[in-house]
Amino acid sequence: MLEQCQETARRYALLPLRIFLGVTFVYAGLDKLTSGTFFTDSANGSLVQTMHAVRDSAAIPGLVDLALKAPHAFGYAMAFGELAVGLGILLGLLGRVAALGGALISLSLWLTMSWATTPYYYGNDLVYLMAWLPLLLAGTPYLSLDGLWRRGRAAGSAARAEAPVPAQPATGAADAPDAPARSAPSA
């Protein structure tokens, strides 16, 4: 009984992390899309104002410069990326791809927005990056569309492997395994 409980706990150990990251990233994407200020150019809390504020302290200022070339397109890409990552990890649909997307978003935010946070553990983007790594390594095999798809493929393969092989009709003595081989007649 105890072993069964431990196995169940091991199997679902990453589920709370999946739920937390999924809900957080869906919320972050929706928050950006529904914000009255995020896509404005000069309001407090806007993407443009925030990027200008962190540009000189970023680890890779070129990333901020690149985003500033088309800030609204970048903002929409970020919002829809967060939504896709969050929904993907919640549903367990292409879980490793979703985790990779979440890790890349978190890495880019750490290298730009929260790089100058000291001490480093006050910044949350590095923590999110580290939280995505177990899901990147393990994927989403349980309570997920990935797991459902994998089990369906395995069941189909097992059914094909267990199917009886149709009998071959006998065509004559020449087809018997011990029959001598005949050569073609000479012309």
GROMACS .gro file of C-alpha atoms in nm:
model
  187
    1MET     CA    1   0.000   0.000   0.000
    2LEU     CA    2   0.277   0.244   0.096
    3GLU     CA    3   0.474   0.157  -0.217
    4GLN     CA    4   0.168   0.219  -0.431
    5CYS     CA    5   0.119   0.562  -0.268
    6GLN     CA    6   0.485   0.647  -0.322
    7GLU     CA    7   0.465   0.543  -0.688
    8THR     CA    8   0.156   0.757  -0.737
    9ALA     CA    9   0.329   1.053  -0.570
   10ARG     CA   10   0.633   1.009  -0.798
   11ARG     CA   11   0.415   0.983  -1.106
   12TYR     CA   12   0.228   1.305  -1.035
   13ALA     CA   13   0.508   1.503  -0.866
   14LEU     CA   14   0.532   1.756  -1.148
   15LEU     CA   15   0.158   1.816  -1.172
   16PRO     CA   16   0.149   2.106  -0.919
   17LEU     CA   17   0.435   2.273  -1.109
   18ARG     CA   18   0.249   2.225  -1.439
   19ILE     CA   19  -0.066   2.379  -1.295
   20PHE     CA   20   0.116   2.672  -1.138
   21LEU     CA   21   0.322   2.757  -1.448
   22GLY     CA   22   0.030   2.699  -1.683
   23VAL     CA   23  -0.212   2.919  -1.491
   24THR     CA   24   0.056   3.186  -1.438
   25PHE     CA   25   0.150   3.205  -1.806
   26VAL     CA   26  -0.212   3.203  -1.926
   27TYR     CA   27  -0.286   3.480  -1.678
   28ALA     CA   28   0.022   3.679  -1.787
   29GLY     CA   29  -0.078   3.653  -2.153
   30LEU     CA   30  -0.440   3.751  -2.089
   31ASP     CA   31  -0.329   4.033  -1.860
   32LYS     CA   32  -0.116   4.181  -2.137
   33LEU     CA   33  -0.390   4.148  -2.398
   34THR     CA   34  -0.657   4.305  -2.178
   35SER     CA   35  -0.443   4.578  -2.023
   36GLY     CA   36  -0.534   4.934  -2.107
   37THR     CA   37  -0.171   5.046  -2.080
   38PHE     CA   38   0.054   4.760  -2.190
   39PHE     CA   39   0.037   4.845  -2.562
   40THR     CA   40   0.050   5.223  -2.523
   41ASP     CA   41   0.376   5.403  -2.591
   42SER     CA   42   0.416   5.618  -2.282
   43ALA     CA   43   0.177   5.517  -2.002
   44ASN     CA   44   0.313   5.392  -1.671
   45GLY     CA   45   0.356   5.015  -1.698
   46SER     CA   46   0.358   5.014  -2.077
   47LEU     CA   47   0.591   4.777  -2.255
   48VAL     CA   48   0.774   5.060  -2.431
   49GLN     CA   49   0.834   5.254  -2.110
   50THR     CA   50   0.950   4.940  -1.929
   51MET     CA   51   1.192   4.845  -2.207
   52HIS     CA   52   1.342   5.196  -2.213
   53ALA     CA   53   1.384   5.179  -1.834
   54VAL     CA   54   1.573   4.847  -1.835
   55ARG     CA   55   1.768   4.885  -2.159
   56ASP     CA   56   2.095   5.005  -2.007
   57SER     CA   57   2.095   4.751  -1.724
   58ALA     CA   58   2.007   4.447  -1.938
   59ALA     CA   59   2.261   4.167  -1.981
   60ILE     CA   60   2.195   4.179  -2.357
   61PRO     CA   61   2.079   4.532  -2.445
   62GLY     CA   62   2.058   4.424  -2.809
   63LEU     CA   63   1.754   4.212  -2.725
   64VAL     CA   64   1.578   4.517  -2.587
   65ASP     CA   65   1.681   4.721  -2.893
   66LEU     CA   66   1.542   4.449  -3.118
   67ALA     CA   67   1.209   4.451  -2.931
   68LEU     CA   68   1.197   4.832  -2.945
   69LYS     CA   69   1.209   4.825  -3.328
   70ALA     CA   70   0.852   4.687  -3.326
   71PRO     CA   71   0.733   4.702  -2.965
   72HIS     CA   72   0.366   4.632  -3.032
   73ALA     CA   73   0.443   4.327  -3.247
   74PHE     CA   74   0.685   4.209  -2.979
   75GLY     CA   75   0.422   4.264  -2.708
   76TYR     CA   76   0.160   4.063  -2.899
   77ALA     CA   77   0.414   3.789  -2.968
   78MET     CA   78   0.498   3.778  -2.599
   79ALA     CA   79   0.132   3.770  -2.492
   80PHE     CA   80   0.030   3.500  -2.741
   81GLY     CA   81   0.349   3.307  -2.664
   82GLU     CA   82   0.264   3.308  -2.294
   83LEU     CA   83  -0.090   3.193  -2.373
   84ALA     CA   84   0.033   2.911  -2.597
   85VAL     CA   85   0.291   2.798  -2.342
   86GLY     CA   86   0.042   2.812  -2.055
   87LEU     CA   87  -0.232   2.624  -2.238
   88GLY     CA   88   0.017   2.372  -2.377
   89ILE     CA   89   0.155   2.286  -2.034
   90LEU     CA   90  -0.190   2.279  -1.869
   91LEU     CA   91  -0.332   2.046  -2.132
   92GLY     CA   92  -0.011   1.851  -2.167
   93LEU     CA   93  -0.013   1.914  -2.541
   94LEU     CA   94   0.341   1.905  -2.679
   95GLY     CA   95   0.455   1.943  -2.319
   96ARG     CA   96   0.827   1.956  -2.388
   97VAL     CA   97   0.779   2.213  -2.663
   98ALA     CA   98   0.562   2.422  -2.429
   99ALA     CA   99   0.824   2.391  -2.153
  100LEU     CA  100   1.097   2.497  -2.396
  101GLY     CA  101   0.888   2.799  -2.495
  102GLY     CA  102   0.832   2.889  -2.129
  103ALA     CA  103   1.203   2.850  -2.055
  104LEU     CA  104   1.297   3.072  -2.350
  105ILE     CA  105   1.047   3.340  -2.248
  106SER     CA  106   1.178   3.330  -1.890
  107LEU     CA  107   1.539   3.337  -2.009
  108SER     CA  108   1.478   3.639  -2.231
  109LEU     CA  109   1.300   3.821  -1.949
  110TRP     CA  110   1.581   3.740  -1.707
  111LEU     CA  111   1.848   3.863  -1.949
  112THR     CA  112   1.659   4.186  -2.013
  113MET     CA  113   1.401   4.289  -1.754
  114SER     CA  114   1.530   4.143  -1.428
  115TRP     CA  115   1.904   4.111  -1.493
  116ALA     CA  116   1.993   4.406  -1.268
  117THR     CA  117   1.785   4.283  -0.974
  118THR     CA  118   2.011   4.238  -0.674
  119PRO     CA  119   2.043   4.009  -0.505
  120TYR     CA  120   1.961   3.786  -0.802
  121TYR     CA  121   1.711   3.575  -0.608
  122TYR     CA  122   1.476   3.874  -0.576
  123GLY     CA  123   1.408   3.852  -0.949
  124ASN     CA  124   1.143   3.599  -1.044
  125ASP     CA  125   1.241   3.532  -1.406
  126LEU     CA  126   1.540   3.316  -1.312
  127VAL     CA  127   1.317   3.112  -1.080
  128TYR     CA  128   1.065   3.061  -1.361
  129LEU     CA  129   1.346   2.951  -1.592
  130MET     CA  130   1.458   2.690  -1.338
  131ALA     CA  131   1.096   2.579  -1.285
  132TRP     CA  132   1.055   2.507  -1.657
  133LEU     CA  133   1.360   2.279  -1.673
  134PRO     CA  134   1.206   1.971  -1.498
  135LEU     CA  135   0.909   1.989  -1.735
  136LEU     CA  136   1.143   2.025  -2.030
  137LEU     CA  137   1.327   1.710  -1.918
  138ALA     CA  138   1.024   1.501  -1.815
  139GLY     CA  139   0.758   1.625  -2.054
  140THR     CA  140   0.392   1.579  -1.963
  141PRO     CA  141   0.328   1.204  -1.969
  142TYR     CA  142   0.046   1.195  -1.710
  143LEU     CA  143  -0.296   1.361  -1.712
  144SER     CA  144  -0.216   1.508  -2.051
  145LEU     CA  145  -0.305   1.493  -2.417
  146ASP     CA  146   0.052   1.379  -2.484
  147GLY     CA  147   0.001   1.079  -2.253
  148LEU     CA  148  -0.338   1.002  -2.404
  149TRP     CA  149  -0.193   1.010  -2.755
  150ARG     CA  150   0.106   0.794  -2.651
  151ARG     CA  151  -0.121   0.534  -2.485
  152GLY     CA  152  -0.343   0.528  -2.794
  153ARG     CA  153  -0.045   0.465  -3.019
  154ALA     CA  154   0.087   0.195  -2.785
  155ALA     CA  155  -0.254   0.023  -2.775
  156GLY     CA  156  -0.274   0.032  -3.155
  157SER     CA  157   0.076  -0.114  -3.187
  158ALA     CA  158  -0.002  -0.386  -2.934
  159ALA     CA  159  -0.325  -0.475  -3.115
  160ARG     CA  160  -0.139  -0.503  -3.447
  161ALA     CA  161   0.131  -0.717  -3.286
  162GLU     CA  162  -0.127  -0.953  -3.132
  163ALA     CA  163  -0.334  -0.989  -3.449
  164PRO     CA  164  -0.312  -1.338  -3.599
  165VAL     CA  165  -0.109  -1.371  -3.918
  166PRO     CA  166  -0.336  -1.483  -4.202
  167ALA     CA  167  -0.256  -1.834  -4.329
  168GLN     CA  168  -0.096  -1.852  -4.672
  169PRO     CA  169  -0.277  -2.084  -4.913
  170ALA     CA  170  -0.074  -2.383  -5.027
  171THR     CA  171   0.024  -2.360  -5.392
  172GLY     CA  172   0.190  -2.694  -5.443
  173ALA     CA  173   0.483  -2.913  -5.354
  174ALA     CA  174   0.736  -2.670  -5.496
  175ASP     CA  175   0.649  -2.425  -5.220
  176ALA     CA  176   0.713  -2.675  -4.942
  177PRO     CA  177   1.016  -2.588  -4.728
  178ASP     CA  178   1.202  -2.914  -4.800
  179ALA     CA  179   1.132  -2.925  -5.175
  180PRO     CA  180   1.435  -2.907  -5.405
  181ALA     CA  181   1.477  -2.586  -5.600
  182ARG     CA  182   1.394  -2.607  -5.968
  183SER     CA  183   1.588  -2.422  -6.229
  184ALA     CA  184   1.431  -2.247  -6.522
  185PRO     CA  185   1.419  -2.445  -6.847
  186SER     CA  186   1.695  -2.362  -7.094
  187ALA     CA  187   1.595  -2.183  -7.409
   0.00000   0.00000   0.00000
